[in-house]
mmCIF file of C-alpha atoms in Angstrom:
data_model
loop_
_atom_site.group_PDB
_atom_site.id
_atom_site.type_symbol
_atom_site.label_atom_id
_atom_site.label_comp_id
_atom_site.label_asym_id
_atom_site.label_seq_id
_atom_site.Cartn_x
_atom_site.Cartn_y
_atom_site.Cartn_z
ATOM 1 C CA UNK A 1 -37.676 163.444 33.479
ATOM 2 C CA UNK A 2 -40.577 165.722 32.465
ATOM 3 C CA UNK A 3 -43.966 164.198 32.905
ATOM 4 C CA UNK A 4 -45.949 166.842 30.949
ATOM 5 C CA UNK A 5 -47.089 164.334 28.220
ATOM 6 C CA UNK A 6 -48.432 162.099 30.911
ATOM 7 C CA UNK A 7 -50.829 164.541 32.233
ATOM 8 C CA UNK A 8 -53.462 164.668 29.370
ATOM 9 C CA UNK A 9 -53.343 160.949 29.503
ATOM 10 C CA UNK A 10 -54.076 160.574 33.053
ATOM 11 C CA UNK A 11 -56.704 162.960 33.439
ATOM 12 C CA UNK A 12 -59.448 160.993 31.676
ATOM 13 C CA UNK A 13 -58.591 157.865 33.727
ATOM 14 C CA UNK A 14 -58.338 159.533 36.924
ATOM 15 C CA UNK A 15 -61.433 161.783 36.790
ATOM 16 C CA UNK A 16 -64.139 159.173 36.532
ATOM 17 C CA UNK A 17 -62.026 157.127 39.201
ATOM 18 C CA UNK A 18 -62.386 159.852 41.809
ATOM 19 C CA UNK A 19 -65.613 161.740 41.043
ATOM 20 C CA UNK A 20 -65.819 163.611 44.300
ATOM 21 C CA UNK A 21 -62.724 165.795 43.345
ATOM 22 C CA UNK A 22 -63.122 168.793 41.180
ATOM 23 C CA UNK A 23 -61.291 167.938 38.040
ATOM 24 C CA UNK A 24 -62.854 170.612 35.779
ATOM 25 C CA UNK A 25 -66.227 172.577 35.079
ATOM 26 C CA UNK A 26 -68.919 172.480 32.723
ATOM 27 C CA UNK A 27 -67.628 171.510 29.263
ATOM 28 C CA UNK A 28 -70.656 173.436 27.904
ATOM 29 C CA UNK A 29 -69.373 176.769 29.127
ATOM 30 C CA UNK A 30 -66.700 179.104 28.340
ATOM 31 C CA UNK A 31 -65.738 179.337 32.030
ATOM 32 C CA UNK A 32 -62.164 178.265 33.078
ATOM 33 C CA UNK A 33 -60.165 178.613 36.453
ATOM 34 C CA UNK A 34 -56.597 180.061 36.512
ATOM 35 C CA UNK A 35 -54.894 178.880 39.721
ATOM 36 C CA UNK A 36 -51.489 179.387 41.314
ATOM 37 C CA UNK A 37 -50.060 176.886 43.694
ATOM 38 C CA UNK A 38 -47.157 177.070 46.586
ATOM 39 C CA UNK A 39 -47.435 180.993 47.158
ATOM 40 C CA UNK A 40 -47.776 183.463 48.470
ATOM 41 C CA UNK A 41 -44.129 184.485 47.377
ATOM 42 C CA UNK A 42 -42.671 187.878 48.510
ATOM 43 C CA UNK A 43 -41.237 188.730 44.992
ATOM 44 C CA UNK A 44 -43.256 186.652 42.284
ATOM 45 C CA UNK A 45 -46.943 187.011 43.759
ATOM 46 C CA UNK A 46 -46.853 190.732 43.633
ATOM 47 C CA UNK A 47 -45.551 190.707 40.194
ATOM 48 C CA UNK A 48 -48.586 188.431 39.097
ATOM 49 C CA UNK A 49 -50.877 190.317 41.000
ATOM 50 C CA UNK A 50 -50.064 193.511 38.652
ATOM 51 C CA UNK A 51 -50.817 191.224 35.515
ATOM 52 C CA UNK A 52 -54.058 189.942 36.926
ATOM 53 C CA UNK A 53 -55.155 193.595 37.869
ATOM 54 C CA UNK A 54 -54.280 194.927 34.483
ATOM 55 C CA UNK A 55 -56.678 192.528 32.932
ATOM 56 C CA UNK A 56 -59.139 192.450 35.873
ATOM 57 C CA UNK A 57 -58.907 188.668 36.100
ATOM 58 C CA UNK A 58 -60.155 186.933 39.122
ATOM 59 C CA UNK A 59 -57.861 183.937 39.934
ATOM 60 C CA UNK A 60 -57.579 181.068 42.516
ATOM 61 C CA UNK A 61 -54.679 180.801 44.918
ATOM 62 C CA UNK A 62 -53.704 177.512 46.806
ATOM 63 C CA UNK A 63 -51.682 178.525 49.499
ATOM 64 C CA UNK A 64 -48.886 176.939 51.802
ATOM 65 C CA UNK A 65 -49.405 177.989 55.297
ATOM 66 C CA UNK A 66 -45.812 178.656 55.905
ATOM 67 C CA UNK A 67 -45.650 180.992 52.969
ATOM 68 C CA UNK A 68 -48.951 182.884 54.402
ATOM 69 C CA UNK A 69 -47.031 183.185 57.618
ATOM 70 C CA UNK A 70 -43.742 184.644 55.927
ATOM 71 C CA UNK A 71 -45.787 187.006 53.689
ATOM 72 C CA UNK A 72 -49.224 188.033 55.350
ATOM 73 C CA UNK A 73 -49.385 191.354 53.842
ATOM 74 C CA UNK A 74 -49.203 189.692 50.251
ATOM 75 C CA UNK A 75 -51.835 187.278 51.391
ATOM 76 C CA UNK A 76 -54.051 190.064 52.457
ATOM 77 C CA UNK A 77 -53.701 191.808 49.264
ATOM 78 C CA UNK A 78 -54.671 188.851 47.069
ATOM 79 C CA UNK A 79 -57.733 188.332 49.381
ATOM 80 C CA UNK A 80 -58.692 192.037 49.393
ATOM 81 C CA UNK A 81 -58.616 191.574 45.376
ATOM 82 C CA UNK A 82 -61.405 188.971 45.706
ATOM 83 C CA UNK A 83 -59.269 186.009 44.368
ATOM 84 C CA UNK A 84 -60.452 182.681 45.676
ATOM 85 C CA UNK A 85 -58.388 181.145 48.158
ATOM 86 C CA UNK A 86 -57.565 177.348 48.963
ATOM 87 C CA UNK A 87 -55.030 175.279 51.045
ATOM 88 C CA UNK A 88 -52.257 173.371 49.807
ATOM 89 C CA UNK A 89 -50.939 172.246 53.079
ATOM 90 C CA UNK A 90 -48.629 173.951 55.472
ATOM 91 C CA UNK A 91 -45.179 172.993 53.878
ATOM 92 C CA UNK A 92 -45.855 171.143 50.722
ATOM 93 C CA UNK A 93 -45.481 167.666 52.141
ATOM 94 C CA UNK A 94 -47.253 164.873 50.238
ATOM 95 C CA UNK A 95 -50.430 164.218 51.972
ATOM 96 C CA UNK A 96 -50.182 160.178 51.566
ATOM 97 C CA UNK A 97 -46.886 160.449 53.664
ATOM 98 C CA UNK A 98 -48.593 162.150 56.620
ATOM 99 C CA UNK A 99 -50.560 160.259 59.393
ATOM 100 C CA UNK A 100 -53.980 161.299 59.571
ATOM 101 C CA UNK A 101 -53.619 163.682 62.511
ATOM 102 C CA UNK A 102 -50.629 165.405 60.820
ATOM 103 C CA UNK A 103 -52.599 165.978 57.542
ATOM 104 C CA UNK A 104 -55.442 167.423 59.791
ATOM 105 C CA UNK A 105 -52.863 169.657 61.728
ATOM 106 C CA UNK A 106 -51.287 170.703 58.282
ATOM 107 C CA UNK A 107 -54.595 171.927 56.859
ATOM 108 C CA UNK A 108 -55.544 173.645 60.264
ATOM 109 C CA UNK A 109 -52.481 175.306 60.685
ATOM 110 C CA UNK A 110 -52.809 176.791 57.184
ATOM 111 C CA UNK A 111 -56.462 178.052 57.890
ATOM 112 C CA UNK A 112 -55.136 179.670 61.198
ATOM 113 C CA UNK A 113 -52.296 181.470 59.087
ATOM 114 C CA UNK A 114 -54.892 182.577 56.500
ATOM 115 C CA UNK A 115 -57.378 183.845 59.393
ATOM 116 C CA UNK A 116 -54.738 186.055 60.737
ATOM 117 C CA UNK A 117 -53.605 187.631 57.604
ATOM 118 C CA UNK A 118 -56.712 187.875 55.917
ATOM 119 C CA UNK A 119 -59.556 187.387 58.586
ATOM 120 C CA UNK A 120 -61.211 184.640 56.709
ATOM 121 C CA UNK A 121 -62.807 182.115 58.928
ATOM 122 C CA UNK A 122 -61.567 178.438 58.629
ATOM 123 C CA UNK A 123 -65.092 177.474 57.314
ATOM 124 C CA UNK A 124 -64.537 179.896 54.447
ATOM 125 C CA UNK A 125 -61.360 178.137 53.226
ATOM 126 C CA UNK A 126 -62.196 174.565 52.547
ATOM 127 C CA UNK A 127 -60.820 173.947 49.087
ATOM 128 C CA UNK A 128 -57.660 171.698 49.241
ATOM 129 C CA UNK A 129 -55.341 170.894 46.659
ATOM 130 C CA UNK A 130 -52.888 167.924 47.418
ATOM 131 C CA UNK A 131 -49.252 168.788 46.834
ATOM 132 C CA UNK A 132 -47.906 167.326 43.590
ATOM 133 C CA UNK A 133 -51.412 166.074 42.859
ATOM 134 C CA UNK A 134 -50.879 163.224 45.102
ATOM 135 C CA UNK A 135 -53.561 161.597 47.017
ATOM 136 C CA UNK A 136 -54.947 158.076 47.974
ATOM 137 C CA UNK A 137 -58.561 156.810 48.464
ATOM 138 C CA UNK A 138 -57.963 156.743 52.121
ATOM 139 C CA UNK A 139 -56.755 160.657 51.807
ATOM 140 C CA UNK A 140 -59.933 161.593 50.069
ATOM 141 C CA UNK A 141 -62.016 159.914 52.403
ATOM 142 C CA UNK A 142 -60.456 161.967 55.395
ATOM 143 C CA UNK A 143 -60.656 165.319 53.581
ATOM 144 C CA UNK A 144 -64.482 164.624 52.895
ATOM 145 C CA UNK A 145 -64.820 163.752 56.538
ATOM 146 C CA UNK A 146 -63.273 166.690 57.620
ATOM 147 C CA UNK A 147 -65.702 168.682 55.239
ATOM 148 C CA UNK A 148 -63.062 169.709 52.716
ATOM 149 C CA UNK A 149 -63.288 169.773 48.922
ATOM 150 C CA UNK A 150 -60.645 168.258 47.059
ATOM 151 C CA UNK A 151 -59.665 170.472 43.885
ATOM 152 C CA UNK A 152 -57.459 169.058 41.190
ATOM 153 C CA UNK A 153 -56.920 170.204 37.613
ATOM 154 C CA UNK A 154 -57.218 169.513 34.017
ATOM 155 C CA UNK A 155 -54.250 171.701 32.413
ATOM 156 C CA UNK A 156 -50.861 171.189 33.953
ATOM 157 C CA UNK A 157 -48.195 172.691 31.762
ATOM 158 C CA UNK A 158 -45.464 171.598 34.229
ATOM 159 C CA UNK A 159 -44.345 175.253 34.594
ATOM 160 C CA UNK A 160 -42.364 174.440 37.865
ATOM 161 C CA UNK A 161 -39.424 172.793 35.681
ATOM 162 C CA UNK A 162 -39.402 176.040 33.735
ATOM 163 C CA UNK A 163 -39.314 174.797 30.251
ATOM 164 C CA UNK A 164 -39.617 178.423 29.033
ATOM 165 C CA UNK A 165 -42.457 181.072 28.868
ATOM 166 C CA UNK A 166 -43.279 180.124 25.238
ATOM 167 C CA UNK A 167 -43.484 176.310 25.931
ATOM 168 C CA UNK A 168 -45.649 176.667 29.021
ATOM 169 C CA UNK A 169 -48.106 179.078 26.872
ATOM 170 C CA UNK A 170 -48.120 176.561 24.070
ATOM 171 C CA UNK A 171 -49.259 173.685 26.209
ATOM 172 C CA UNK A 172 -51.889 175.879 28.023
ATOM 173 C CA UNK A 173 -53.285 176.659 24.562
ATOM 174 C CA UNK A 174 -53.067 173.032 23.516
ATOM 175 C CA UNK A 175 -54.835 171.504 26.302
ATOM 176 C CA UNK A 176 -57.416 174.477 27.212
ATOM 177 C CA UNK A 177 -61.083 173.522 26.705
ATOM 178 C CA UNK A 178 -64.435 174.663 28.328
ATOM 179 C CA UNK A 179 -64.363 174.165 32.080
ATOM 180 C CA UNK A 180 -60.519 173.726 32.309
ATOM 181 C CA UNK A 181 -58.902 174.364 35.639
ATOM 182 C CA UNK A 182 -55.247 175.498 34.742
ATOM 183 C CA UNK A 183 -52.597 175.166 37.490
ATOM 184 C CA UNK A 184 -49.397 177.454 37.464
ATOM 185 C CA UNK A 185 -47.220 178.172 40.304
ATOM 186 C CA UNK A 186 -46.135 181.467 42.067
ATOM 187 C CA UNK A 187 -43.813 179.821 44.505
ATOM 188 C CA UNK A 188 -40.135 179.127 44.837
ATOM 189 C CA UNK A 189 -40.329 176.796 42.046
ATOM 190 C CA UNK A 190 -41.835 178.054 38.732
ATOM 191 C CA UNK A 191 -42.808 181.567 40.249
ATOM 192 C CA UNK A 192 -39.826 183.144 38.445
ATOM 193 C CA UNK A 193 -41.776 183.075 35.199
ATOM 194 C CA UNK A 194 -45.380 183.304 36.380
ATOM 195 C CA UNK A 195 -45.900 186.780 35.870
ATOM 196 C CA UNK A 196 -44.508 186.613 32.275
ATOM 197 C CA UNK A 197 -46.353 183.463 31.475
ATOM 198 C CA UNK A 198 -49.775 184.963 32.429
ATOM 199 C CA UNK A 199 -48.948 188.241 30.883
ATOM 200 C CA UNK A 200 -48.908 186.278 27.339
ATOM 201 C CA UNK A 201 -51.399 183.952 28.257
ATOM 202 C CA UNK A 202 -54.343 185.992 29.395
ATOM 203 C CA UNK A 203 -55.125 188.037 26.215
ATOM 204 C CA UNK A 204 -54.791 184.829 24.016
ATOM 205 C CA UNK A 205 -57.295 183.217 26.307
ATOM 206 C CA UNK A 206 -59.688 186.183 26.285
ATOM 207 C CA UNK A 207 -59.349 186.129 22.522
ATOM 208 C CA UNK A 208 -60.843 182.494 22.592
ATOM 209 C CA UNK A 209 -63.845 183.821 24.308
ATOM 210 C CA UNK A 210 -63.026 182.204 27.718
ATOM 211 C CA UNK A 211 -64.176 183.864 30.908
ATOM 212 C CA UNK A 212 -61.974 183.547 34.084
ATOM 213 C CA UNK A 213 -63.861 182.244 37.267
ATOM 214 C CA UNK A 214 -63.552 180.990 40.798
ATOM 215 C CA UNK A 215 -63.145 177.543 41.650
ATOM 216 C CA UNK A 216 -66.189 177.810 43.672
ATOM 217 C CA UNK A 217 -68.118 178.971 40.370
ATOM 218 C CA UNK A 218 -66.973 175.763 39.039
ATOM 219 C CA UNK A 219 -68.214 173.522 41.828
ATOM 220 C CA UNK A 220 -71.602 175.320 41.856
ATOM 221 C CA UNK A 221 -71.623 174.602 37.920
ATOM 222 C CA UNK A 222 -71.025 170.986 38.066
ATOM 223 C CA UNK A 223 -73.152 170.402 41.442
ATOM 224 C CA UNK A 224 -75.986 172.861 40.821
ATOM 225 C CA UNK A 225 -75.515 174.199 44.204
ATOM 226 C CA UNK A 226 -72.759 174.807 46.754
ATOM 227 C CA UNK A 227 -73.008 171.812 48.934
ATOM 228 C CA UNK A 228 -71.014 173.093 51.520
ATOM 229 C CA UNK A 229 -72.307 176.720 51.662
ATOM 230 C CA UNK A 230 -68.653 178.404 51.630
ATOM 231 C CA UNK A 231 -69.363 180.384 48.380
ATOM 232 C CA UNK A 232 -72.288 181.989 50.071
ATOM 233 C CA UNK A 233 -70.664 182.677 53.225
ATOM 234 C CA UNK A 234 -67.427 184.192 51.447
ATOM 235 C CA UNK A 235 -69.917 186.409 49.170
ATOM 236 C CA UNK A 236 -71.458 187.972 52.164
ATOM 237 C CA UNK A 237 -68.503 188.670 54.312
ATOM 238 C CA UNK A 238 -65.923 189.586 51.811
ATOM 239 C CA UNK A 239 -67.497 190.609 48.506
#
């Protein structure tokens, strides 16, 4: 069963119910965030980077720690290009299925992997996207207690089931609006098509006047300031 038709219905219900999550940016600006989950992948991610380089687009990557450890040189390439880095857990296990200590260890192991590959300190990588978008209020409370920021999405074209490049592009164009966070995948599920999807999608979104920004920029938009300070730290250390 494909769940794509449910996402536009669920989004306006979930967003006000969990206001501490980042679901989208400011609806009054043309800023959007292009994000990629489940990587880095040794084959699909380099293909994607070539497309992003071609259009000089800054994107956002939510990494699995196990994948960072398998492809540290690709992780470093992404970071060196100035893309924003977030956490997706160590091995894509659903957060509600983990005991609190297991969840904390999963995130910290991923931060260690990122530090070893990219020299980013743990306090510089605090944005977390739960695998499969699954969380509970208890999960969110723990993440907040541990000083992480939960990042969700507003445009989910379900690329991981591979409905075809044209279908994914059409779904994004149908749902995109000011402030949208688009989630695609450069990992083992969906990554086969990610470079082609992005190659088709970026020029169409640029034609509509959208500007691609980091997740941190959207946080700052909706809160006025970056409450946790990661953006300023990343800016000084890396860019």
